[in-house]
mmCIF file of C-alpha atoms in Angstrom:
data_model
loop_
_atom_site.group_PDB
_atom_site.id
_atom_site.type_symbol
_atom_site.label_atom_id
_atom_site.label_comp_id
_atom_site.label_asym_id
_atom_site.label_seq_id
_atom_site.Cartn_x
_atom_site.Cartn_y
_atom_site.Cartn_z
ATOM 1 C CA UNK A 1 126.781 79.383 29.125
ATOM 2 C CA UNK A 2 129.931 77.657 27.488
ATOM 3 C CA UNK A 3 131.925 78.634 24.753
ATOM 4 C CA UNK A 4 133.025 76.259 23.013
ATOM 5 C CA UNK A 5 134.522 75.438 19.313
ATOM 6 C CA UNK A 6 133.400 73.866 16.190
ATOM 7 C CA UNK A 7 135.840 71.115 16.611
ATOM 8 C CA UNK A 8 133.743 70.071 19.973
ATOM 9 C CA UNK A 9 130.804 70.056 18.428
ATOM 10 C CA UNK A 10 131.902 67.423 16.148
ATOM 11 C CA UNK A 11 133.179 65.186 18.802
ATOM 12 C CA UNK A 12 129.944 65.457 20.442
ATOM 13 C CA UNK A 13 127.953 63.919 17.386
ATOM 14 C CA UNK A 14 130.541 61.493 16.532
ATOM 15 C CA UNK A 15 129.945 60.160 20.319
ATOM 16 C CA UNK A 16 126.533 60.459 19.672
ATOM 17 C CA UNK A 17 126.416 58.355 16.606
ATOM 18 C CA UNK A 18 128.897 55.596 18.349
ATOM 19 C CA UNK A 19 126.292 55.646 21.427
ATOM 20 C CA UNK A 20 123.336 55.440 19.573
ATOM 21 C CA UNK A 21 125.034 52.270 17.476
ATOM 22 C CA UNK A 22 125.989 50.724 20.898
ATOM 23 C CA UNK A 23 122.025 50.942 22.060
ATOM 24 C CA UNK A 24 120.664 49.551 18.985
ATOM 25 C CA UNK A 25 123.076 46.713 19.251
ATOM 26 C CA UNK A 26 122.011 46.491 22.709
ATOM 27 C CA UNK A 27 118.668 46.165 22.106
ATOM 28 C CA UNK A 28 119.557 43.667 18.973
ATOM 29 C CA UNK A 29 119.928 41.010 21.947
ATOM 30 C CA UNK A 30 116.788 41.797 23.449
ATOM 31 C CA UNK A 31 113.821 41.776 20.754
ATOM 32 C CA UNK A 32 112.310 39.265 19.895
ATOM 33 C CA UNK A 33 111.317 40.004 16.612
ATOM 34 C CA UNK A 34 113.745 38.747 13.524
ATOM 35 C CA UNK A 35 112.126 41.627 11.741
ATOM 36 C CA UNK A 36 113.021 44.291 14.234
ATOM 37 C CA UNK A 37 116.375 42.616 14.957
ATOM 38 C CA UNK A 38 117.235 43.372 11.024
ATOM 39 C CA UNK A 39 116.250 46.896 11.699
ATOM 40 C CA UNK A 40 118.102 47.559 14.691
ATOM 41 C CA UNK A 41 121.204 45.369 13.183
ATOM 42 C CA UNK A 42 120.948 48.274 10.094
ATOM 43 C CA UNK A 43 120.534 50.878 12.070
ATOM 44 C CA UNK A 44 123.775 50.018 14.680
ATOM 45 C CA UNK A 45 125.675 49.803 11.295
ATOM 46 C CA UNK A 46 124.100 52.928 9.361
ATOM 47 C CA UNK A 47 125.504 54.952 13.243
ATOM 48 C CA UNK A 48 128.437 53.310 12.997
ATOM 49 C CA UNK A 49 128.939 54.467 9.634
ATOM 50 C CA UNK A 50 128.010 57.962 9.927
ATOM 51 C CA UNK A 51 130.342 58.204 13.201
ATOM 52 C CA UNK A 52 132.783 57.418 10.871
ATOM 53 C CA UNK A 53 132.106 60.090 8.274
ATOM 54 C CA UNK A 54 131.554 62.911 11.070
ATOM 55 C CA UNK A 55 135.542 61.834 12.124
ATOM 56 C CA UNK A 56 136.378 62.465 8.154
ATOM 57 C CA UNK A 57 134.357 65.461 7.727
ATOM 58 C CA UNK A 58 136.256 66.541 10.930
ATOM 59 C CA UNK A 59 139.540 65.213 9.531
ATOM 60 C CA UNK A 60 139.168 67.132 5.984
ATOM 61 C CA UNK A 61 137.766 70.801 7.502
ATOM 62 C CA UNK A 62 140.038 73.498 7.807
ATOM 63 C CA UNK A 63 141.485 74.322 10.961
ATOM 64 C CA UNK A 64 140.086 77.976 10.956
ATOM 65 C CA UNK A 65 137.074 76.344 10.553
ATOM 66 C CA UNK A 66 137.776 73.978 13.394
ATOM 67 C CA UNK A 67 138.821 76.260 16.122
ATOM 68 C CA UNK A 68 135.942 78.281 15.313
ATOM 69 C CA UNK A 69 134.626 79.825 18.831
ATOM 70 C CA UNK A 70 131.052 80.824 19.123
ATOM 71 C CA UNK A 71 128.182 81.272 22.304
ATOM 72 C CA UNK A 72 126.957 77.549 23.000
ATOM 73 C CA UNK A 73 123.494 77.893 23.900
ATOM 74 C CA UNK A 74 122.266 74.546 23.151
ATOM 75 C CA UNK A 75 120.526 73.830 26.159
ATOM 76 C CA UNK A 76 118.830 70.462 25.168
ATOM 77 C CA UNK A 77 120.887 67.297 25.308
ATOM 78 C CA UNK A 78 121.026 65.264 22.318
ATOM 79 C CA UNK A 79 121.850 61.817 24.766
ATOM 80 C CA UNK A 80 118.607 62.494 26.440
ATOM 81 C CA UNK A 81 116.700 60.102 24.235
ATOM 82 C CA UNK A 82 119.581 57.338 24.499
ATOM 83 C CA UNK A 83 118.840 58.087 28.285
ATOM 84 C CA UNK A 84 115.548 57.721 28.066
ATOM 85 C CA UNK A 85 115.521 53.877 26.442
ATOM 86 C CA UNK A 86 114.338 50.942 28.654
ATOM 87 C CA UNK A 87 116.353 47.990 28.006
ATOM 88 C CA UNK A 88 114.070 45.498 29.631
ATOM 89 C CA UNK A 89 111.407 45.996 27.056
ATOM 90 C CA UNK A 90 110.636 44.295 23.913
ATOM 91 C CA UNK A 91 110.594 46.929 21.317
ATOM 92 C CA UNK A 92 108.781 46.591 18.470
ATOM 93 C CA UNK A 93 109.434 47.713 14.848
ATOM 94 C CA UNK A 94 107.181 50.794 15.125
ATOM 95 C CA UNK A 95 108.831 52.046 18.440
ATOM 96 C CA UNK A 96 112.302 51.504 17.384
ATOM 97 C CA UNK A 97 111.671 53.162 14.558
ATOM 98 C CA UNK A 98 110.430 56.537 16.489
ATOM 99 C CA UNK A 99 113.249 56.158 18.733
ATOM 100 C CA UNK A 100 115.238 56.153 15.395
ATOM 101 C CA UNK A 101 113.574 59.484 14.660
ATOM 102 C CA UNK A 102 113.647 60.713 17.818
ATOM 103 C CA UNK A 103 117.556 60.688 17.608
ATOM 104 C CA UNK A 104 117.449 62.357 14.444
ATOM 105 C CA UNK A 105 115.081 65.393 15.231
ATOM 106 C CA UNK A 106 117.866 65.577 18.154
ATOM 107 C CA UNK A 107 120.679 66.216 15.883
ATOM 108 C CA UNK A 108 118.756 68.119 13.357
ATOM 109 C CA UNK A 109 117.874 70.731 16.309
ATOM 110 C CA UNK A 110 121.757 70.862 16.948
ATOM 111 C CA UNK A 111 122.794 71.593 13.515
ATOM 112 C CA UNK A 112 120.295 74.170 12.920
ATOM 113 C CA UNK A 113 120.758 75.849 16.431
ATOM 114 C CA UNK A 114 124.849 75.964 15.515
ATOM 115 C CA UNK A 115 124.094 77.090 12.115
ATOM 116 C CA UNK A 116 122.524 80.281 13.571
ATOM 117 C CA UNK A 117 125.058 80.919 16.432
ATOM 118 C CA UNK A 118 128.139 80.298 13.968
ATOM 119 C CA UNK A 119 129.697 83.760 13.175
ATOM 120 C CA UNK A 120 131.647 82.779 10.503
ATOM 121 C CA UNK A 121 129.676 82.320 7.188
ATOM 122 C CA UNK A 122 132.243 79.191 6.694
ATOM 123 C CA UNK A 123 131.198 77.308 9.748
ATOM 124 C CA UNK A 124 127.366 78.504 8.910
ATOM 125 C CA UNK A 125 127.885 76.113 5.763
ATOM 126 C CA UNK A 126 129.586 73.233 7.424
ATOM 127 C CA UNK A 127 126.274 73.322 9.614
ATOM 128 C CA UNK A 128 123.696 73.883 6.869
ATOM 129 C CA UNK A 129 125.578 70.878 4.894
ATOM 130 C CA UNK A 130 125.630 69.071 8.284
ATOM 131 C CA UNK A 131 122.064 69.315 8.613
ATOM 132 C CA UNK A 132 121.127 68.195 4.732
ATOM 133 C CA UNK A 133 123.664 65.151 5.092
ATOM 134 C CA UNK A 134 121.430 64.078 8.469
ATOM 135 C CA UNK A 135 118.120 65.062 6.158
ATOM 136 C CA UNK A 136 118.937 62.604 3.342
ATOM 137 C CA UNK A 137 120.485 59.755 6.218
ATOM 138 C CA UNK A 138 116.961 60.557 7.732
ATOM 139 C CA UNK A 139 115.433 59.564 4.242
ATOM 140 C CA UNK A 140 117.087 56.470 4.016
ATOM 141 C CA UNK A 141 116.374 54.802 6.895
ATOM 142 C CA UNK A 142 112.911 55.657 6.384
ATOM 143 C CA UNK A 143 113.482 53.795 3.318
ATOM 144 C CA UNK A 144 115.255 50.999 4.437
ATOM 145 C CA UNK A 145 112.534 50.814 7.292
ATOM 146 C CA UNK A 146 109.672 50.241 4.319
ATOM 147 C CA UNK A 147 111.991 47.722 2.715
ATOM 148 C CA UNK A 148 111.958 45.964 5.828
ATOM 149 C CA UNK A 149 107.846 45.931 6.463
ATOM 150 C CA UNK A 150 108.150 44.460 3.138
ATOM 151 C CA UNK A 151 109.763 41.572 3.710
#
């Protein structure tokens, strides 16, 4: 095992969200569905925009918090499922939309697993709010997903 600080872990899901918004633009270019273009076109821009508030949440924490050092034991990779994506296939709404998930329940695993390692009750929280912020982004693509079936 690793150690590794709170600080790294934050890099690690900010490159996470800008990777995950480079494969949906990716695969933007090779649906064929205007409906499923729209989602993945939302979706590169909803990572995009999260990347960008893990950087400021990272920006705006403490630097106790920051350099916190704890046990890494993470042992699953949250890039497996951008791995994992076959570029050569037409996606369609319903399986973008469980790779969308997929990427979630990835994160979601992280921040709960660093929630429990963190020794400091301060870097506990900035995990548990972590986790609800990813819980209610979660919740609105779902939404924005049924807005789109809508249409």
């Amino acid at each position: 095992m690793r150690f590794e600080q709170t600080v790294d872990v934050l890099e690690h899901v900010g490159l996470f969200h800008r990777k995950a918004a480079e494969l949906y633009r990716t695969l933007t270019g090779r649906v064929s569905s205007p409906r499923v273009k729209m989602l993945l076109d939302y979706m590169a821009r909803h990572e995009d925009r999260v990347a960008l508030s893990v950087r400021e949440y990272r920006d705006e924490s403490r630097p106790q918090v920051l350099s916190s050092w704890f046990k890494y034991s993470h042992d699953k990779d949250i890039f497996a499922p951008l791995k994992e994506v076959d570029l050569d296939r037409d996606y369609d709404f319903d399986d973008v939309l469980d790779l969308a998930l997929a990427l979630d329940s990835k994160l979601l695993e992280l921040y709960r697993d660093m929630s429990t390692q963190a020794v400091s009750p301060e870097v506990k929280d900035m995990f548990n709010s972590l986790l609800l912020r990813e819980m209610e982004e979660k919740q609105k693509l779902m939404r924005a997903a049924a807005g789109l079936l809508d249409l």
